[in-house]
XYZ file of C-alpha atoms in Angstrom:
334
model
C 3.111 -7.493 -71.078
C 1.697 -8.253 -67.773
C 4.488 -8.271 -65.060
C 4.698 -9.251 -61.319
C 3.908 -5.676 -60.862
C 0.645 -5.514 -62.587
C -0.501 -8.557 -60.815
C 0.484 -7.098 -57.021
C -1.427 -3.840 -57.875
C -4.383 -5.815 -58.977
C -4.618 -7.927 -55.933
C -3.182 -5.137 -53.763
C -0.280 -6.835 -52.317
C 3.199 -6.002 -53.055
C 5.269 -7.900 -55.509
C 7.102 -9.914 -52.677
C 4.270 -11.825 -52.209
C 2.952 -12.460 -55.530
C 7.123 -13.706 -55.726
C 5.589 -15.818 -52.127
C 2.775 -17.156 -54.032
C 4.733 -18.261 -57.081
C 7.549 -19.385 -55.030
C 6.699 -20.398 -51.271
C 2.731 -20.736 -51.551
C 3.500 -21.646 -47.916
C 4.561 -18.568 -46.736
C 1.568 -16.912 -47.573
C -2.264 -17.069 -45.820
C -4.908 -19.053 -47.673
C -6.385 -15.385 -48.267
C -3.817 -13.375 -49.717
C -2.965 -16.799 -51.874
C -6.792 -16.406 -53.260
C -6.328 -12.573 -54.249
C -3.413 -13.186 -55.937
C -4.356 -16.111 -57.892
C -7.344 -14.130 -59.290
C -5.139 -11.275 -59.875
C -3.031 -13.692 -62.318
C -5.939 -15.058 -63.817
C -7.873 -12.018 -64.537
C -4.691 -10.671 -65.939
C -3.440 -13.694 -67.701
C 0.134 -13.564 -65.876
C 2.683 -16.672 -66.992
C 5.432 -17.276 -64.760
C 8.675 -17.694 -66.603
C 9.522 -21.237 -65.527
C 13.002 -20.623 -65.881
C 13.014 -17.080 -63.694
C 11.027 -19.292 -61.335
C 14.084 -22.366 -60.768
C 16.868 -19.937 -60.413
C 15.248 -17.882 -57.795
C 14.456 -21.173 -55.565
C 16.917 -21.394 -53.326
C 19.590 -19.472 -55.187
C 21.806 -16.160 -54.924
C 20.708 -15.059 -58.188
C 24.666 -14.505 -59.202
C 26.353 -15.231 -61.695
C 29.866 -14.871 -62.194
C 32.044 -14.042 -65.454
C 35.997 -14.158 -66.111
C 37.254 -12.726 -68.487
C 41.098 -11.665 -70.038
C 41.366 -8.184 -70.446
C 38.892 -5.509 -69.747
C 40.733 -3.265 -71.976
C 39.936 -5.738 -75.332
C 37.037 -4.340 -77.142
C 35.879 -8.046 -77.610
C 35.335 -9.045 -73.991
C 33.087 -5.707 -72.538
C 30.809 -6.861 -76.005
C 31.020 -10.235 -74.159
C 29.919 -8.702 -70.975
C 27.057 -6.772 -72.183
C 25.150 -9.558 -73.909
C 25.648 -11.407 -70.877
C 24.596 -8.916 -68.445
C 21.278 -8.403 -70.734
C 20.370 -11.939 -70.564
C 20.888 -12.568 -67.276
C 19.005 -8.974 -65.824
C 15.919 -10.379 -68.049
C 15.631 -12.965 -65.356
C 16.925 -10.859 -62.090
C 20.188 -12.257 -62.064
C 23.233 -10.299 -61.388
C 26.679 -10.403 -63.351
C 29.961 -10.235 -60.944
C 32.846 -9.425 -63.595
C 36.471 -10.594 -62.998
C 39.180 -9.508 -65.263
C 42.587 -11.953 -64.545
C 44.536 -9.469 -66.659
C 46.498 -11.621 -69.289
C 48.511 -8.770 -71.059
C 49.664 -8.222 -67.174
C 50.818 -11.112 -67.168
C 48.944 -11.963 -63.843
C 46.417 -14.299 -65.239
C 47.371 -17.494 -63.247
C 47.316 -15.555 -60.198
C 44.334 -13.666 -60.797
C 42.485 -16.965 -61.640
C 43.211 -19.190 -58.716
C 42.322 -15.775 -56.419
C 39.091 -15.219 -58.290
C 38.038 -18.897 -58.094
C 38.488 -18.807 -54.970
C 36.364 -15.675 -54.559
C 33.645 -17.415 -56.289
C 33.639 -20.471 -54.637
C 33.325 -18.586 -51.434
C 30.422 -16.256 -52.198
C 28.399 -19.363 -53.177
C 27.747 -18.027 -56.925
C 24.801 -20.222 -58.966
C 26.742 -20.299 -61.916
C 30.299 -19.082 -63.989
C 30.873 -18.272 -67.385
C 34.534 -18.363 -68.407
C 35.832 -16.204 -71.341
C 38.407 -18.034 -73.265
C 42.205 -16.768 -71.981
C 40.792 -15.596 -68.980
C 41.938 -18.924 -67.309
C 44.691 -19.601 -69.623
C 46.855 -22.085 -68.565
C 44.631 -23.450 -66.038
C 41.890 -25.376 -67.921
C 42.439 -28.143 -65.438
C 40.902 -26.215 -62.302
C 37.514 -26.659 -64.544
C 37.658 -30.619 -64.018
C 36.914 -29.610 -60.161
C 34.561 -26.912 -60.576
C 31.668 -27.662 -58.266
C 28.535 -25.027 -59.869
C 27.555 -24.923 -63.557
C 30.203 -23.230 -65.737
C 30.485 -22.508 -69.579
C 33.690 -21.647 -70.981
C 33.824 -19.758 -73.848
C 36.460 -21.091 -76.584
C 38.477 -24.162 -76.870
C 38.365 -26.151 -74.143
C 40.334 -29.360 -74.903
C 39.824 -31.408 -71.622
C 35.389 -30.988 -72.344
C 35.389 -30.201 -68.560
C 32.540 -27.755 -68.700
C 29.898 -26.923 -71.182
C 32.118 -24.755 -73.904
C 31.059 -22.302 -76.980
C 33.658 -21.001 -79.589
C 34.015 -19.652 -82.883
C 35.002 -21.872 -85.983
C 38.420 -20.671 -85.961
C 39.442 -23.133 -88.531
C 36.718 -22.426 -90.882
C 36.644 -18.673 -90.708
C 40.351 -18.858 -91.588
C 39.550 -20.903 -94.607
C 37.015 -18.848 -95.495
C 39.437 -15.715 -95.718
C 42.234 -17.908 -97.490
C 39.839 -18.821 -99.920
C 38.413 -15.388 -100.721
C 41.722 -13.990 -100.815
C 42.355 -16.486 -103.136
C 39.822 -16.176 -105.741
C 40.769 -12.584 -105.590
C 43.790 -12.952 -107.401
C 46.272 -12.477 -104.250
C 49.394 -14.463 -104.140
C 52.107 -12.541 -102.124
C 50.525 -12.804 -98.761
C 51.818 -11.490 -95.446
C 50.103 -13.364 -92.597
C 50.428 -11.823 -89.122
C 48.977 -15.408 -86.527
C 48.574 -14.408 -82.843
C 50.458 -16.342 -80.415
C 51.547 -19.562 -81.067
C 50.424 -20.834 -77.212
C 46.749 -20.100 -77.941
C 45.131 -23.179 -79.573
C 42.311 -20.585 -81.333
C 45.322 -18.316 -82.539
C 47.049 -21.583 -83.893
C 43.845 -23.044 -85.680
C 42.937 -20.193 -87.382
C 46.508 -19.684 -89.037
C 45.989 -23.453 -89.957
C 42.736 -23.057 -91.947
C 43.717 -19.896 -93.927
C 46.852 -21.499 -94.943
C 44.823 -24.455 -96.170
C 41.982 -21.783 -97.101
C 44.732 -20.432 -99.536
C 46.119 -24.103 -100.732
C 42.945 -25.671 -101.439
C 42.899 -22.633 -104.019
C 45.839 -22.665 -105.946
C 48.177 -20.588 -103.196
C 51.360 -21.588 -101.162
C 51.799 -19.853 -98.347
C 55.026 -17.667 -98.241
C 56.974 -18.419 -94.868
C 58.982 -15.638 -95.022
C 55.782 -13.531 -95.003
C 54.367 -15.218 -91.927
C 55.135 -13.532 -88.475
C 53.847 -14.087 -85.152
C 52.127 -11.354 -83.179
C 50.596 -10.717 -79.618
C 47.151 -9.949 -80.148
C 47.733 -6.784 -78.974
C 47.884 -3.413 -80.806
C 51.327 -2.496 -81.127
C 52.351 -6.009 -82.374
C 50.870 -4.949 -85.695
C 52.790 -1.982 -85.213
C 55.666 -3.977 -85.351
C 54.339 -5.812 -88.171
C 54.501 -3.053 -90.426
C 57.869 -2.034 -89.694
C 58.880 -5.462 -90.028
C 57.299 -5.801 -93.642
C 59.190 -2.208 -94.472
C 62.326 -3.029 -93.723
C 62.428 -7.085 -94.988
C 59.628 -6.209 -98.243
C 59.489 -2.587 -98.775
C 60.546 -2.900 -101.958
C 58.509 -5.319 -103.014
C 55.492 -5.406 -100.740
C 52.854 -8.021 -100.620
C 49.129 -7.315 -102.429
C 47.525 -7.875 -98.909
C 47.930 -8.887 -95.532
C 45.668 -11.131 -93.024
C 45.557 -10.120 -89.583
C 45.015 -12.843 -86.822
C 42.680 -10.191 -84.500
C 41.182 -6.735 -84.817
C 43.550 -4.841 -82.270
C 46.766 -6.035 -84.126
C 44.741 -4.348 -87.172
C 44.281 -1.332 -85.541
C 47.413 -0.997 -85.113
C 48.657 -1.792 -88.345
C 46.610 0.699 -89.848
C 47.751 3.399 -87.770
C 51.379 2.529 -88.614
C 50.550 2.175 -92.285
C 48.758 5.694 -92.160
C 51.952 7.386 -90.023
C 54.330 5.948 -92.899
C 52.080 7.144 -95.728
C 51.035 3.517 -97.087
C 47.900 3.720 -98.361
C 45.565 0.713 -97.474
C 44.008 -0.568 -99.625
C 45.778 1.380 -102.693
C 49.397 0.101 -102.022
C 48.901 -2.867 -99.733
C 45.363 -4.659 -98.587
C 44.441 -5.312 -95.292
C 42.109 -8.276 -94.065
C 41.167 -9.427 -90.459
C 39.521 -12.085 -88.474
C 37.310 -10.932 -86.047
C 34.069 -8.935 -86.174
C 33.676 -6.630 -83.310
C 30.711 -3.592 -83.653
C 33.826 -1.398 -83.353
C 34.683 -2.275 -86.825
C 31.709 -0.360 -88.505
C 33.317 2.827 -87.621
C 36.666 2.355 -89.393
C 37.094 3.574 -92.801
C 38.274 2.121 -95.354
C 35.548 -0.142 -94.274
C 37.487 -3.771 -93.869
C 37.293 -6.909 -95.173
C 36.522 -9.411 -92.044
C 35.890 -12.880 -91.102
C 34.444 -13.862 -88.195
C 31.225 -13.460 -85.517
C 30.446 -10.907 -82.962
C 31.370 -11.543 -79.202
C 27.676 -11.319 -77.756
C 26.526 -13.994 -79.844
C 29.166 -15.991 -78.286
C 27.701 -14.576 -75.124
C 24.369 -15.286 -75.707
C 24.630 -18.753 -76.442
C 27.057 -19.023 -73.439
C 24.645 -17.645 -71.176
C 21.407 -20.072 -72.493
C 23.665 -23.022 -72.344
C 24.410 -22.226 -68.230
C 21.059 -21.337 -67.633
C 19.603 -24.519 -69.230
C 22.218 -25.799 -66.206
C 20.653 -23.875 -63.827
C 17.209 -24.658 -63.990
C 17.590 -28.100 -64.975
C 16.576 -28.071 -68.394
C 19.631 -29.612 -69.575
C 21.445 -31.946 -66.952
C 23.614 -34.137 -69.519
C 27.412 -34.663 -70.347
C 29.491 -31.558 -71.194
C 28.513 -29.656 -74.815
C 30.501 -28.464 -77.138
C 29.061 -25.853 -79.288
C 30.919 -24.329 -82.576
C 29.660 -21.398 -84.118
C 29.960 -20.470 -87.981
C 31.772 -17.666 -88.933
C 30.586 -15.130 -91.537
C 33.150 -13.408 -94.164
C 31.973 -9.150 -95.068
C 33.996 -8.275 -98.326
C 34.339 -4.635 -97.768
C 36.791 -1.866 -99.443
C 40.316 -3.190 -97.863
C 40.601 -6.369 -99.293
């Protein structure tokens, strides 16, 4: 592939001013203009339009907040951002607001703040990362995506089907025979945690199965919330334990299965396990388990087109709302 490089060692010139030439044809002598532009001929060099518009004039930063560092999910997020964005010379500023601290709100004002200061091109918002503050987006002055729900349509948005990947785990569950299910939802104030419970309960009426209340529980998202889970099923069902048990996240799985495994339940021999969520992370765990879901970077990836389409004009019209499917992996646990 012929690069910038190439073409400044051909026409013996340093890549600054082939940059001049493709940039700021101004800034450069009628000579050194002419050896350059045979240079890209002779080599057949094609500017990347896009590369081209976000270096005019621009910082060439772009900023990303996101929940929790210490979630699997969001340093997935990161890294399929950061690729994109290097492709093209642009730099990633990351800016955890630190929901499990309980400091999001604080965090999130600070770091908008931050941003709007160090005149960042553009701003990609990972879903809780401004939770409670959705509203700040209706002011934002540079191109922003937020990834997840976003109910007020401030800002160009991404998110999983939560709805439908629940439904398609209800479903599945099921056909396979399952009727005492335990359900552990995430929290009840996340609209994503909320719709997900909704479409695997439906997932599970639209097939024959009524959800048992009394084996519903809310959890944290967190790890030892499924923990807690299990103890909670021992000591209300232990006796009579449900077939299986669907898991709003992957870290309140993890740490399910950790409990199950310290109490000697065997998963998927005396109870099964399923989850939504399908993190790379997942391929390593064994029993292999049964999932629902879509992988963080291609939430990033589709994030990061949409704000660059932003940034170099390609797309200048009302707010976007993009929904992507979620795939189900029948595996060994469920």
């Amino acid at each position: 592939m012929t690069t910038i490089a190439k073409v400044a060692k051909r026409a013996g010139v340093s890549p600054t001013t082939v940059s001049h030439v493709l940039n700021h044809a101004d800034r450069v002598s009628a000579d050194l203009r002419k050896r350059v532009q045979e240079a890209i001929a002779e080599l057949g060099y094609v500017p990347n339009p896009l590369a081209q518009s976000l270096r005019t004039g621009r910082t060439n930063l772009v900023a990303m907040l996101i929940p929790d560092i210490r979630n699997p999910f969001y340093p997935e997020m990161v890294q399929a951002a950061q690729s994109d964005l290097e492709a093209i010379g642009v730099d990633l500023l990351i800016f955890n607001t630190d929901v499990p601290g309980g400091h999001s709100q604080e965090h999130g004002e600070h770091y908008l703040r931050q941003i709007r200061s160090r005149r960042i091109d553009g701003l990609i918002v990972g879903d809780f990362a401004l939770y409670g503050m959705h509203d700040a987006l209706l002011e934002i002055d540079l191109p922003t995506v937020f990834i997840g729900d976003l109910p007020n349509k401030a800002v160009d948005s991404v998110k999983i089907d939560d709805f439908g990947g629940g439904h398609q785990m209800g479903t599945y569950l099921a056909k396979k025979g399952h009727r005492r299910i335990a359900h552990l939802t995430g929290p009840s104030f996340f609209a994503e945690a909320m719709a997900r419970a909704a479409g695997f309960e439906q997932g599970l009426r639209d097939n024959g199965v009524e959800p048992i209340a009394e084996l519903r529980r809310e959890g944290s998202y967190l790890g030892p919330s499924g923990q807690e889970a299990v103890d909670w099923l021992l000591a209300s069902h232990g006796d009579n334990l449900p077939s299986v048990i669907f898991f709003g996240n992957y870290l309140m799985a993890a740490g399910a299965l950790a409990a199950f495994f310290d109490r000697g339940i065997s998963v998927p021999k005396d109870i099964g396990v399923a989850v939504f969520g399908d993190q790379p992370q997942l391929e390593y765990v064994r029993p292999r388990i049964t999932r629902v879901g879509n992988t963080p970077s291609l939430l990033a990836h589709r994030a990061t087109e949409m704000l660059l389409e932003r940034l170099s004009g390609a797309y200048a019209g009302p707010a976007r709302s993009d929904v992507i499917p979620c795939n189900l992996h029948a595996y060994d646990t469920a």
